[in-house]
GROMACS .gro file of C-alpha atoms in nm:
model
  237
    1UNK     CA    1   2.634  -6.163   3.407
    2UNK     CA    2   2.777  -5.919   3.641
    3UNK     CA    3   2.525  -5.810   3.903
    4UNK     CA    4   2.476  -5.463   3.981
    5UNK     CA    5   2.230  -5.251   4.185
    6UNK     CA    6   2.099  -5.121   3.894
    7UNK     CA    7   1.988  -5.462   3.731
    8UNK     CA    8   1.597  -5.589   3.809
    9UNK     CA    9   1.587  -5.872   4.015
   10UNK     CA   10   1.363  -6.037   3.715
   11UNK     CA   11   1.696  -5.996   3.445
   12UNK     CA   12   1.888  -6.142   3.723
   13UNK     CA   13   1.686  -6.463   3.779
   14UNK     CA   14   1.598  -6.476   3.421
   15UNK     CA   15   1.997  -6.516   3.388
   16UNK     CA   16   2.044  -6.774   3.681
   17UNK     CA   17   1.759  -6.913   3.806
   18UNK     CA   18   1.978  -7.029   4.140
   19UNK     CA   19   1.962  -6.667   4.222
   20UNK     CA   20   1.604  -6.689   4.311
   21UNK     CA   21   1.668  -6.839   4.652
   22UNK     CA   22   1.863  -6.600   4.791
   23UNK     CA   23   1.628  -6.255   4.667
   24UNK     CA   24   1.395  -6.562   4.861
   25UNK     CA   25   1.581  -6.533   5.168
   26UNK     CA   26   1.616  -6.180   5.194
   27UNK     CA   27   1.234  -6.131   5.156
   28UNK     CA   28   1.251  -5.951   4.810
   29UNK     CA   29   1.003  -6.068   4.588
   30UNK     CA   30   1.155  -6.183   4.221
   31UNK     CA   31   0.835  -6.260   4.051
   32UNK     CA   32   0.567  -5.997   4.065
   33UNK     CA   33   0.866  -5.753   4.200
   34UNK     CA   34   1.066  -5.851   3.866
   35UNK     CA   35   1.071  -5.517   3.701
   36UNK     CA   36   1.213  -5.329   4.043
   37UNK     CA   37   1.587  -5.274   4.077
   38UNK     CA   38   1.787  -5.469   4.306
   39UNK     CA   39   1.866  -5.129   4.467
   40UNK     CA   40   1.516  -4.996   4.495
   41UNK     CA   41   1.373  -5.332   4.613
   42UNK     CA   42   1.634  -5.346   4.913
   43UNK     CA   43   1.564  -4.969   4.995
   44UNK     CA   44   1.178  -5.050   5.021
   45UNK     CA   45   1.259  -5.381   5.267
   46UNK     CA   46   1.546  -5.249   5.420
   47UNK     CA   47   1.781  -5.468   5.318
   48UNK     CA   48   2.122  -5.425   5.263
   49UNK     CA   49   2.143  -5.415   4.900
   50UNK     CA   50   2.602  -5.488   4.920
   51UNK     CA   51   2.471  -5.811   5.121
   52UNK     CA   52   2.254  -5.929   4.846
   53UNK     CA   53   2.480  -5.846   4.547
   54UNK     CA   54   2.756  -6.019   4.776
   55UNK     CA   55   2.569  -6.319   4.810
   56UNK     CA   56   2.448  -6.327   4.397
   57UNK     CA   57   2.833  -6.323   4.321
   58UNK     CA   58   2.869  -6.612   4.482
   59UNK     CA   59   2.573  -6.788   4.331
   60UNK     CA   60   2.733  -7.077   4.123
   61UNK     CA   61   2.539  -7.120   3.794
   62UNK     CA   62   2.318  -7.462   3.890
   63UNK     CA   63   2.353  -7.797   3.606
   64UNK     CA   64   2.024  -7.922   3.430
   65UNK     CA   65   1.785  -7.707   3.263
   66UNK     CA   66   1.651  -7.515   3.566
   67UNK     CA   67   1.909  -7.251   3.475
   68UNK     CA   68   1.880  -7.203   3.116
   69UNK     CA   69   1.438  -7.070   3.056
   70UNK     CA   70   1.567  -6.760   2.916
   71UNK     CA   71   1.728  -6.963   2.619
   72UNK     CA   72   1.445  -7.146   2.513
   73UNK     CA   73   1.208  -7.113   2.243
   74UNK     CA   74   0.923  -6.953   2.369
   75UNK     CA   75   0.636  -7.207   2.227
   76UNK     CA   76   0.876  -7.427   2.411
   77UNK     CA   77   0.879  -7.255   2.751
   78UNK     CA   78   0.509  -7.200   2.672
   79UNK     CA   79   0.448  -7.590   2.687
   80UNK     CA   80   0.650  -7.623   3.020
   81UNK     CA   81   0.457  -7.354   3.140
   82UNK     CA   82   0.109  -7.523   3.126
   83UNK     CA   83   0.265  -7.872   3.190
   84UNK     CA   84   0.426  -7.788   3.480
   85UNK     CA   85   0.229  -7.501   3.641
   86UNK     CA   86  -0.108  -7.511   3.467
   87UNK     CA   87  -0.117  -7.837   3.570
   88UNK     CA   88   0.014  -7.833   3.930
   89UNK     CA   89  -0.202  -7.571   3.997
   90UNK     CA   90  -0.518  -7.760   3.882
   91UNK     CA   91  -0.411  -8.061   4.064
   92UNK     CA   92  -0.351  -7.861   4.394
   93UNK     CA   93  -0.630  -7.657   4.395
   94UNK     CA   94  -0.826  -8.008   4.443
   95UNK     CA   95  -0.569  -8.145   4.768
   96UNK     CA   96  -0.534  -7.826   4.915
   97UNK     CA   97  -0.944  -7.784   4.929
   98UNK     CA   98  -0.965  -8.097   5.072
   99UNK     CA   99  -0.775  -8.063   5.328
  100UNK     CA  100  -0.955  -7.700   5.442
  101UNK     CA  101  -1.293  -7.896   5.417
  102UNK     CA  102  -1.084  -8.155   5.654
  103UNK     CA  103  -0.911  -7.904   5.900
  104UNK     CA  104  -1.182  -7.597   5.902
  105UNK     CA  105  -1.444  -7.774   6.065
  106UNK     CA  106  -1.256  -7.990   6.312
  107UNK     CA  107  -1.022  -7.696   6.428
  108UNK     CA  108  -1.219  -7.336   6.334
  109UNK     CA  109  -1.384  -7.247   6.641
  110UNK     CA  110  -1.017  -7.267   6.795
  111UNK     CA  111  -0.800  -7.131   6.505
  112UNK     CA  112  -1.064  -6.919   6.376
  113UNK     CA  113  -0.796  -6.748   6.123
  114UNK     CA  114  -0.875  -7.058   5.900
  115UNK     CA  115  -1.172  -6.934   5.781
  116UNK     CA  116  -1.005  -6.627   5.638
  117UNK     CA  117  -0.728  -6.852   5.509
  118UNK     CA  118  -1.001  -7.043   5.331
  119UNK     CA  119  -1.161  -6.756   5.191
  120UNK     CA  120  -0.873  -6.582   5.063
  121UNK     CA  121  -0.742  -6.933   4.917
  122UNK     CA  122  -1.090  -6.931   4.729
  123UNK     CA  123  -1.080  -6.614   4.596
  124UNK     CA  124  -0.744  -6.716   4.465
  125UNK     CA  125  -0.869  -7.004   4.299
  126UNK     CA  126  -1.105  -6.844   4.099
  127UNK     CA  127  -0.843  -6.583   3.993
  128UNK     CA  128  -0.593  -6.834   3.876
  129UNK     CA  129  -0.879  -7.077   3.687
  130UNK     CA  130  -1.014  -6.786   3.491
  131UNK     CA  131  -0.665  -6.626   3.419
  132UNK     CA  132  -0.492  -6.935   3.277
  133UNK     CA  133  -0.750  -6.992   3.089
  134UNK     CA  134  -0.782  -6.678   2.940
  135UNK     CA  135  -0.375  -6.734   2.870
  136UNK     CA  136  -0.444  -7.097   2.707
  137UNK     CA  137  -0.744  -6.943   2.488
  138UNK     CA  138  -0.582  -6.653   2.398
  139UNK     CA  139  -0.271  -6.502   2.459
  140UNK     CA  140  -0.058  -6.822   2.467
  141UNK     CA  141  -0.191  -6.925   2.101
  142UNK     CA  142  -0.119  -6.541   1.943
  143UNK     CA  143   0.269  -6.629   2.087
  144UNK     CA  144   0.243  -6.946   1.944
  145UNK     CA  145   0.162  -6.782   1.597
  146UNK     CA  146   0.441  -6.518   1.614
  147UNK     CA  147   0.695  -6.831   1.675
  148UNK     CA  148   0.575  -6.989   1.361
  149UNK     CA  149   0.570  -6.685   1.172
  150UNK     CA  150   0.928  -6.573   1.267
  151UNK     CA  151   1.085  -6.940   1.198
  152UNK     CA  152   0.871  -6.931   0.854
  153UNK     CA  153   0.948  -6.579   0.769
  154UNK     CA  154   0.614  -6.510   0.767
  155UNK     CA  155   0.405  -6.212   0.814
  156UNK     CA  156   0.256  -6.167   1.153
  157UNK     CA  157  -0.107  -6.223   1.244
  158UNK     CA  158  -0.310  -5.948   1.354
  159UNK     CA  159  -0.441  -6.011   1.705
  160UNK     CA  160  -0.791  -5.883   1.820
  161UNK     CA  161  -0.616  -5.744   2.082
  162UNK     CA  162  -0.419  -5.502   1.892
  163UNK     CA  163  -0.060  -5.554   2.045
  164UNK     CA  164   0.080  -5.831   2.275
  165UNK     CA  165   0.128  -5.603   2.487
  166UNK     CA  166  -0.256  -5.534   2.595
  167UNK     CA  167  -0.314  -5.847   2.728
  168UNK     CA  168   0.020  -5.880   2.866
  169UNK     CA  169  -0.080  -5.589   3.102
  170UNK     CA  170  -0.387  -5.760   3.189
  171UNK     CA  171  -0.201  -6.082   3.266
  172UNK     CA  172   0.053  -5.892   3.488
  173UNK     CA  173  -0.238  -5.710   3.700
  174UNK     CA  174  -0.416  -6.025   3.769
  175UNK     CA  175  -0.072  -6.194   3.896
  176UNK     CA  176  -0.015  -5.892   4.104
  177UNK     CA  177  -0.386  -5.956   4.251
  178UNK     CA  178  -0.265  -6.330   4.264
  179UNK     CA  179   0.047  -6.234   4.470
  180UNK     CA  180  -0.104  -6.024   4.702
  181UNK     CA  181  -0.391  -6.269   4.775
  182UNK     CA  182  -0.083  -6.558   4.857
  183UNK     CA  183   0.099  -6.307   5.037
  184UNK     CA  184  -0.185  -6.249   5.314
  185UNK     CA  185  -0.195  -6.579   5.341
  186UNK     CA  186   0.166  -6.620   5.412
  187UNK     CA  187   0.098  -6.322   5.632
  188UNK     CA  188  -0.208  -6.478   5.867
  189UNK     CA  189  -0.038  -6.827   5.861
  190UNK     CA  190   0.281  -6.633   6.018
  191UNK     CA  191   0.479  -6.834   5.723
  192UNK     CA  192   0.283  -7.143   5.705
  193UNK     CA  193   0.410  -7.226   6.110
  194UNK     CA  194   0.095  -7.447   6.198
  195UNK     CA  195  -0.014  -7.376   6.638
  196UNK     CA  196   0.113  -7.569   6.827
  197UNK     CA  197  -0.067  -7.870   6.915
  198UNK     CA  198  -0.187  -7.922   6.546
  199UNK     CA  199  -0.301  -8.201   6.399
  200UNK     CA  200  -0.100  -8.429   6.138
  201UNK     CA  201  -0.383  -8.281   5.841
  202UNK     CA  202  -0.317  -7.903   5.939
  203UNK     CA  203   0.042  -7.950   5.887
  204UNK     CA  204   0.008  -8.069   5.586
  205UNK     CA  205  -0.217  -7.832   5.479
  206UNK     CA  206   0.029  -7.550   5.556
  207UNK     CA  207   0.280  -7.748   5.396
  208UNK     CA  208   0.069  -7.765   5.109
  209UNK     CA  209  -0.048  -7.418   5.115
  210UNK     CA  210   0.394  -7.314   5.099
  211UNK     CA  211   0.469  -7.528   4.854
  212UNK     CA  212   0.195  -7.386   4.643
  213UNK     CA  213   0.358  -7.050   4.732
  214UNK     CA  214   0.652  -7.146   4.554
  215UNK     CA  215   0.561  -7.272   4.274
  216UNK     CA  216   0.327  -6.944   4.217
  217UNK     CA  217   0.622  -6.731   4.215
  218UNK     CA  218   0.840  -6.960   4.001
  219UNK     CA  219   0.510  -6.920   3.742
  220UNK     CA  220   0.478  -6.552   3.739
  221UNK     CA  221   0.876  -6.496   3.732
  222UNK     CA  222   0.844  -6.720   3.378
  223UNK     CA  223   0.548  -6.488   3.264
  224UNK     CA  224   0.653  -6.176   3.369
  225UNK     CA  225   1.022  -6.169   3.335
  226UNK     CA  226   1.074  -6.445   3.060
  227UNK     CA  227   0.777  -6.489   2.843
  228UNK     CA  228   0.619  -6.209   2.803
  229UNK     CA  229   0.871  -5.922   2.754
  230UNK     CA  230   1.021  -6.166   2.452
  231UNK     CA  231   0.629  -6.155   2.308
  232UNK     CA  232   0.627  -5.778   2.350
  233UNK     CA  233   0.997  -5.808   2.212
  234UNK     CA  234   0.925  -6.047   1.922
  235UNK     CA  235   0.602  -5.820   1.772
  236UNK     CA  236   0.789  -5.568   1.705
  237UNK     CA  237   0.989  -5.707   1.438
   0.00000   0.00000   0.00000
């Protein structure tokens, strides 16, 4: 696609996932921040928006499938979704704690911004267990139905819910809460740059801690620019 100012940086990645990295690099956010125009986004950061549509021309269109989640079928992308970030996020909820239970005693008293880190990574955790599973138990089955009724030619169920949509907004809010909670972290952490003089365990737990980063906003980007505006999309018909 042609880039302009006027596209949201969530169409954009949704195109060409390689284009993440560089809306990474010039500190715009393309997965809670989807639904903002390239040119409004640079305008709040004060970025130079002919810099970052410069640097998306250039972005060559990666191989493998990393490129192509706006193409697939969405009970498809659905699976990938809870196999590759349900999961991870399970998984390193459980390494990440254990390395705060490691690192916050043994270094606190002299880092004493860990214990803020710690809570704010526990408030996240609870977001994130109750919100996927309230997308496993309920929204993510409803999508699942409206696949099988469009490839059937079938009529529609009737959610609970009322529209897609309505728990689609709830989902967004509570990765907006989700992205704000990782972004204070990133904040207090100054970037996940351990003191100096740190120990071999809080490195990796920073390391951890960006890493986990990432992989959040690679999550929400599939919710909230993929997934769910094909649900909304796919009810109406």
């Amino acid at each position: 696609m042609l880039v302009q100012k006027e596209n949201t940086i969530g169409e954009v990645v949704a195109q060409n996932f390689h284009t993440a990295k560089i809306f990474e690099d010039f500190g715009l956010d393309f997965c809670c921040g989807g639904k903002k125009t390239i040119h409004d986004a640079c305008k709040e950061k004060g970025v130079n928006a002919d810099a970052v549509i410069k640097n998306l021309t250039k972005a060559d269109r990666p191989n493998g499938t990393t490129a192509h989640f706006d193409k697939w079928e969405l009970d498809f992308l659905i699976d990938y979704i809870i196999t590759n970030h349900h999961s991870y996020v399970l998984n390193e909820i459980t390494t990440i704690e254990h390395y705060f239970q490691q690192v916050v005693p043994k270094h606190g008293e002299k880092n004493q911004e860990l214990y803020q880190i710690y809570t704010l990574f526990e408030e996240l955790k609870e977001e994130l267990l109750v919100h996927m599973q309230k997308e496993e138990k309920m929204l993510f089955p409803y999508i699942r139905k409206m696949v099988l009724a469009q490839k059937n030619d079938l009529e529609f169920p009737h959610p609970p819910f009322g529209s897609v949509a309505s728990p689609v907004g709830v989902m967004e809010h509570e990765h907006e809460l989700a992205g704000n909670l990782m972004r204070e972290i990133n904040h207090i952490t100054n970037s996940y740059e351990a003191p100096e003089g740190a120990c071999t365990t809080f490195k990796v737990l920073y390391k951890e801690l960006a890493d986990f980063e990432k992989d959040l906003h690679v999550h929400i980007h599939l919710e909230n620019n993929i997934l769910f505006p094909k649900a909304v999309e796919l009810e109406k018909f």
